[in-house]
Tab-separated table of C-alpha atoms in Angstrom:
chain	number	residue	atom	x	y	z
A	1	MET	CA	-142.195	-66.986	-5.539
A	2	ASP	CA	-141.697	-62.990	-6.051
A	3	ASN	CA	-142.557	-60.504	-3.688
A	4	ASP	CA	-145.537	-59.135	-5.626
A	5	GLN	CA	-146.868	-62.481	-6.094
A	6	GLN	CA	-146.837	-62.973	-2.549
A	7	THR	CA	-148.653	-59.692	-1.630
A	8	SER	CA	-151.119	-59.910	-4.516
A	9	HIS	CA	-153.646	-57.445	-2.651
A	10	CYS	CA	-151.252	-54.813	-2.957
A	11	HIS	CA	-151.143	-54.763	-6.657
A	12	LEU	CA	-152.567	-51.713	-9.097
A	13	THR	CA	-154.168	-53.430	-12.127
A	14	GLU	CA	-156.245	-50.560	-13.454
A	15	PRO	CA	-154.221	-48.791	-16.259
A	16	ALA	CA	-154.919	-45.308	-14.975
A	17	GLN	CA	-153.780	-46.192	-11.674
A	18	ILE	CA	-150.467	-47.704	-13.060
A	19	GLY	CA	-150.001	-44.990	-15.647
A	20	GLY	CA	-150.539	-42.179	-12.720
A	21	LEU	CA	-147.549	-44.041	-10.773
A	22	LEU	CA	-145.405	-44.365	-13.569
A	23	GLN	CA	-145.786	-40.686	-14.172
A	24	SER	CA	-144.963	-39.690	-10.614
A	25	LEU	CA	-141.653	-42.009	-11.325
A	26	CYS	CA	-141.103	-39.768	-14.414
A	27	ASP	CA	-141.686	-36.474	-12.988
A	28	ARG	CA	-139.809	-36.967	-9.890
A	29	GLN	CA	-137.012	-38.589	-11.689
A	30	ILE	CA	-137.011	-41.455	-9.366
A	31	PRO	CA	-134.128	-43.888	-10.141
A	32	ILE	CA	-135.172	-47.603	-11.013
A	33	SER	CA	-133.267	-50.742	-11.503
A	34	LEU	CA	-134.029	-53.289	-14.025
A	35	ARG	CA	-133.133	-56.935	-13.611
A	36	LEU	CA	-133.291	-59.736	-16.053
A	37	GLU	CA	-135.527	-62.763	-15.101
A	38	ASP	CA	-133.387	-65.271	-13.450
A	39	SER	CA	-130.735	-63.466	-13.341
A	40	THR	CA	-128.669	-61.008	-11.049
A	41	LEU	CA	-127.739	-58.465	-13.400
A	42	TYR	CA	-129.172	-55.357	-12.640
A	43	SER	CA	-128.873	-52.086	-14.691
A	44	ALA	CA	-129.730	-48.407	-13.467
A	45	SER	CA	-132.332	-46.608	-15.187
A	46	SER	CA	-135.107	-43.996	-15.004
A	47	VAL	CA	-138.729	-43.343	-16.279
A	48	LEU	CA	-138.297	-40.577	-19.055
A	49	SER	CA	-141.707	-40.226	-20.527
A	50	VAL	CA	-145.109	-41.718	-19.785
A	51	ASP	CA	-147.709	-42.055	-22.852
A	52	LYS	CA	-151.007	-42.768	-21.042
A	53	ALA	CA	-153.020	-42.729	-24.202
A	54	ASN	CA	-151.011	-45.720	-25.854
A	55	GLY	CA	-150.026	-47.193	-22.604
A	56	ARG	CA	-146.233	-46.984	-23.259
A	57	ILE	CA	-143.065	-45.740	-21.189
A	58	VAL	CA	-139.505	-45.011	-22.305
A	59	LEU	CA	-136.917	-45.954	-20.376
A	60	ASP	CA	-133.057	-44.724	-20.055
A	61	ALA	CA	-130.872	-47.283	-21.664
A	62	SER	CA	-127.243	-48.581	-19.831
A	63	ALA	CA	-124.117	-46.676	-21.003
A	64	ALA	CA	-122.868	-50.519	-21.546
A	65	PRO	CA	-124.011	-51.948	-24.766
A	66	ALA	CA	-123.373	-55.466	-23.522
A	67	VAL	CA	-125.782	-54.846	-20.796
A	68	ASN	CA	-128.578	-53.297	-23.363
A	69	ALA	CA	-127.799	-56.363	-25.432
A	70	CYS	CA	-128.910	-58.508	-22.184
A	71	LEU	CA	-131.979	-56.280	-21.626
A	72	ALA	CA	-133.126	-56.284	-25.213
A	73	ARG	CA	-133.077	-60.288	-25.134
A	74	SER	CA	-134.873	-60.660	-22.040
A	75	PRO	CA	-138.724	-61.986	-22.168
A	76	LEU	CA	-139.341	-60.437	-18.764
A	77	VAL	CA	-137.692	-57.563	-17.237
A	78	HIS	CA	-138.272	-56.729	-13.308
A	79	VAL	CA	-138.522	-53.272	-12.280
A	80	HIS	CA	-137.757	-52.066	-8.824
A	81	ALA	CA	-137.846	-48.601	-7.267
A	82	GLN	CA	-138.852	-46.601	-4.279
A	83	LEU	CA	-141.390	-44.073	-4.203
A	84	ASP	CA	-141.722	-41.943	-0.564
A	85	LYS	CA	-139.744	-45.046	0.928
A	86	VAL	CA	-142.626	-47.333	-0.252
A	87	GLU	CA	-141.500	-50.114	-2.429
A	88	VAL	CA	-142.609	-50.265	-6.188
A	89	HIS	CA	-142.184	-53.386	-8.455
A	90	PHE	CA	-143.400	-54.676	-11.614
A	91	VAL	CA	-142.618	-56.538	-14.547
A	92	LEU	CA	-142.366	-55.563	-18.323
A	93	ALA	CA	-143.021	-58.023	-20.998
A	94	GLY	CA	-139.729	-57.282	-22.854
A	95	LEU	CA	-138.168	-54.180	-24.107
A	96	ASP	CA	-138.367	-52.649	-27.341
A	97	ASP	CA	-134.803	-51.406	-28.573
A	98	THR	CA	-135.676	-49.741	-31.890
A	99	GLN	CA	-134.829	-46.320	-30.658
A	100	LEU	CA	-131.622	-47.540	-28.543
A	101	GLU	CA	-128.931	-46.971	-31.346
A	102	GLN	CA	-130.330	-43.325	-32.152
A	103	ASP	CA	-131.922	-42.190	-28.942
A	104	LYS	CA	-130.013	-44.683	-26.336
A	105	VAL	CA	-133.759	-45.535	-24.895
A	106	PHE	CA	-135.839	-48.390	-24.419
A	107	THR	CA	-139.733	-48.314	-24.811
A	108	ALA	CA	-142.294	-50.819	-23.425
A	109	ARG	CA	-145.919	-51.516	-22.808
A	110	PHE	CA	-147.235	-50.655	-19.448
A	111	PRO	CA	-146.963	-53.723	-17.065
A	112	GLN	CA	-150.258	-55.527	-16.446
A	113	ARG	CA	-150.187	-54.991	-12.690
A	114	LEU	CA	-147.948	-52.973	-10.060
A	115	LEU	CA	-147.098	-53.598	-7.071
A	116	HIS	CA	-147.376	-50.707	-4.810
A	117	LEU	CA	-147.214	-51.270	-0.964
A	118	GLN	CA	-149.396	-48.223	0.168
A	119	ARG	CA	-149.019	-46.773	3.592
A	120	ARG	CA	-152.301	-48.301	4.849
A	121	GLU	CA	-150.302	-51.573	4.377
A	122	LEU	CA	-147.491	-50.599	6.518
A	123	TYR	CA	-149.700	-48.939	9.256
A	124	ARG	CA	-149.778	-50.940	12.710
A	125	LEU	CA	-151.470	-50.507	15.608
A	126	SER	CA	-150.831	-51.879	19.167
A	127	THR	CA	-153.054	-54.418	20.345
A	128	PRO	CA	-154.275	-53.857	24.055
A	129	LEU	CA	-152.434	-55.929	26.953
A	130	SER	CA	-155.495	-57.073	28.302
A	131	HIS	CA	-157.390	-58.271	25.320
A	132	TRP	CA	-155.105	-58.827	22.454
A	133	PRO	CA	-155.722	-60.905	19.284
A	134	GLU	CA	-154.060	-64.472	19.000
A	135	CYS	CA	-152.733	-66.398	15.647
A	136	GLU	CA	-153.144	-70.024	15.921
A	137	ILE	CA	-150.477	-71.436	13.435
A	138	ASN	CA	-150.706	-74.881	11.689
A	139	LEU	CA	-146.956	-75.983	11.978
A	140	GLY	CA	-147.770	-79.288	10.574
A	141	ASP	CA	-148.648	-82.896	11.982
A	142	ASP	CA	-145.296	-83.593	13.392
A	143	ALA	CA	-145.153	-80.202	15.437
A	144	GLY	CA	-147.698	-81.553	17.937
A	145	ALA	CA	-150.705	-78.848	19.027
A	146	ASN	CA	-150.998	-75.833	17.127
A	147	PRO	CA	-149.292	-72.908	19.229
A	148	ARG	CA	-151.551	-69.860	20.077
A	149	LEU	CA	-149.364	-66.777	19.798
A	150	ARG	CA	-149.937	-63.400	20.800
A	151	VAL	CA	-150.280	-60.532	18.250
A	152	ALA	CA	-148.504	-57.372	19.118
A	153	ASP	CA	-149.564	-55.283	16.710
A	154	ILE	CA	-151.488	-55.440	13.413
A	155	GLY	CA	-152.229	-53.750	10.218
A	156	ALA	CA	-153.738	-54.186	6.725
A	157	GLY	CA	-150.883	-56.113	5.594
A	158	GLY	CA	-149.648	-57.925	8.418
A	159	MET	CA	-149.001	-58.517	11.850
A	160	ALA	CA	-146.120	-58.955	14.744
A	161	LEU	CA	-146.323	-62.194	16.793
A	162	LEU	CA	-144.758	-62.589	20.196
A	163	HIS	CA	-143.600	-65.946	21.401
A	164	ALA	CA	-141.387	-68.329	22.859
A	165	LEU	CA	-140.858	-70.949	20.093
A	166	GLU	CA	-137.633	-71.483	18.676
A	167	ALA	CA	-136.702	-69.814	15.502
A	168	VAL	CA	-136.685	-73.074	13.756
A	169	HIS	CA	-140.425	-73.171	13.797
A	170	LEU	CA	-140.978	-70.117	12.016
A	171	PRO	CA	-138.113	-69.708	9.240
A	172	LEU	CA	-138.048	-66.698	7.042
A	173	GLY	CA	-139.994	-66.856	3.892
A	174	GLN	CA	-142.104	-69.676	4.881
A	175	GLN	CA	-145.768	-69.734	4.076
A	176	LEU	CA	-148.155	-71.084	6.910
A	177	PRO	CA	-151.891	-71.334	7.571
A	178	CYS	CA	-153.292	-69.906	10.819
A	179	LEU	CA	-156.505	-69.000	12.382
A	180	LEU	CA	-156.560	-65.121	13.563
A	181	HIS	CA	-158.673	-65.050	16.575
A	182	ILE	CA	-159.735	-61.554	17.125
A	183	PRO	CA	-161.554	-60.623	20.541
A	184	ASP	CA	-164.955	-60.445	20.529
A	185	GLY	CA	-165.172	-61.427	16.811
A	186	PRO	CA	-164.588	-64.120	14.551
A	187	SER	CA	-161.806	-66.531	13.893
A	188	LEU	CA	-160.341	-65.818	10.664
A	189	GLU	CA	-158.416	-68.375	8.037
A	190	ILE	CA	-155.415	-66.638	6.574
A	191	ASP	CA	-152.444	-67.588	4.950
A	192	ILE	CA	-149.218	-65.803	6.378
A	193	ARG	CA	-145.678	-65.273	5.509
A	194	VAL	CA	-142.747	-64.971	7.594
A	195	CYS	CA	-140.899	-62.071	6.880
A	196	ASN	CA	-138.784	-61.087	9.639
A	197	ASP	CA	-137.702	-62.601	13.015
A	198	ARG	CA	-135.517	-61.389	16.162
A	199	PRO	CA	-135.268	-62.266	19.643
A	200	ILE	CA	-136.255	-59.662	22.666
A	201	SER	CA	-136.193	-59.286	26.229
A	202	THR	CA	-139.357	-58.424	27.843
A	203	ALA	CA	-139.454	-55.992	31.117
A	204	ASP	CA	-139.495	-58.893	33.479
A	205	GLY	CA	-136.249	-60.065	32.072
A	206	ARG	CA	-138.198	-62.921	29.731
A	207	GLN	CA	-136.445	-63.857	26.525
A	208	LEU	CA	-139.048	-64.061	23.594
A	209	ARG	CA	-139.151	-63.760	19.908
A	210	ARG	CA	-140.597	-61.021	17.778
A	211	THR	CA	-141.929	-62.216	14.179
A	212	GLY	CA	-143.157	-60.166	11.576
A	213	VAL	CA	-145.677	-61.690	9.210
A	214	ALA	CA	-147.510	-60.507	6.223
A	215	PHE	CA	-151.082	-61.520	5.262
A	216	GLN	CA	-151.084	-63.758	1.826
A	217	THR	CA	-154.619	-64.686	1.439
A	218	LEU	CA	-157.616	-62.619	3.132
A	219	SER	CA	-161.162	-63.350	1.647
A	220	PRO	CA	-163.571	-60.489	1.324
A	221	ALA	CA	-165.371	-61.455	4.691
A	222	ALA	CA	-161.833	-61.860	6.631
A	223	GLN	CA	-160.675	-58.158	5.033
A	224	LYS	CA	-163.920	-56.658	6.142
A	225	HIS	CA	-163.723	-58.377	10.079
A	226	LEU	CA	-160.050	-57.300	9.660
A	227	SER	CA	-160.827	-54.108	9.064
A	228	ARG	CA	-163.608	-53.147	11.354
A	229	TYR	CA	-161.271	-54.285	14.251
A	230	ILE	CA	-158.324	-52.315	13.065
A	231	PHE	CA	-160.661	-49.208	13.039
A	232	ALA	CA	-162.144	-50.375	16.611
A	233	LEU	CA	-158.310	-50.011	17.655
A	234	ASP	CA	-157.450	-46.694	16.135
A	235	ARG	CA	-160.715	-45.338	17.597
A	236	LEU	CA	-159.828	-46.695	21.241
A	237	ARG	CA	-156.213	-45.237	20.674
A	238	ASN	CA	-157.712	-41.616	19.825
A	239	ALA	CA	-160.370	-42.014	22.698
A	240	ARG	CA	-157.405	-42.392	24.850
A	241	ARG	CA	-155.257	-39.773	23.593
A	242	GLN	CA	-158.096	-37.254	23.925
A	243	GLY	CA	-158.845	-38.243	27.314
A	244	LYS	CA	-155.103	-37.253	28.048
A	245	ASP	CA	-155.209	-34.015	26.514
């Protein structure tokens, strides 16, 4: 499953939003890469112009004719870029090569959706040591009781878990259902995907693991409760900072 499918809540779907971000890639001459569907073939490119009125873009073609021929035949072309260190990914429904021979460019329709991991998705807040949330993960029938793992930090797009589980229990890329227990709040049913994992040592010498997970499904109600909790954490942190000043 592609990363954009796994983070559907981070997609832009309005044509005006998509056109605005594509225009930013064009104006700032951000390098992009083109990848064929079900292939490892990549080609460097850039967005040369954006026609918002007609919903079309012009892309720089490769200097290699064989690469251009492959791109022109592909029904789907994946586009990757980074804008201000934030990932941008979208899929084009084919490239039009009618201007390839004369102008050395491809044209294409706007993508229907565009993945842009906004900074609010990457923003994380540490949870209080005295009153942290817990993530109760369903590891399956053969794993025994569902473990409740401490949430070390949390944001709109995911969280970090501290635990003593073996790495085999939370393998990278796996999607798992969990109950997120918010302190003094509800328990939220959320699907998570394991993104990264590393061993750590605590101040008292204990060996733990820190596992980063991304939220996969958030109902409107879960999003509301999660936003309220993050806002409360941010307000508490700001109050403590002001108290120290």
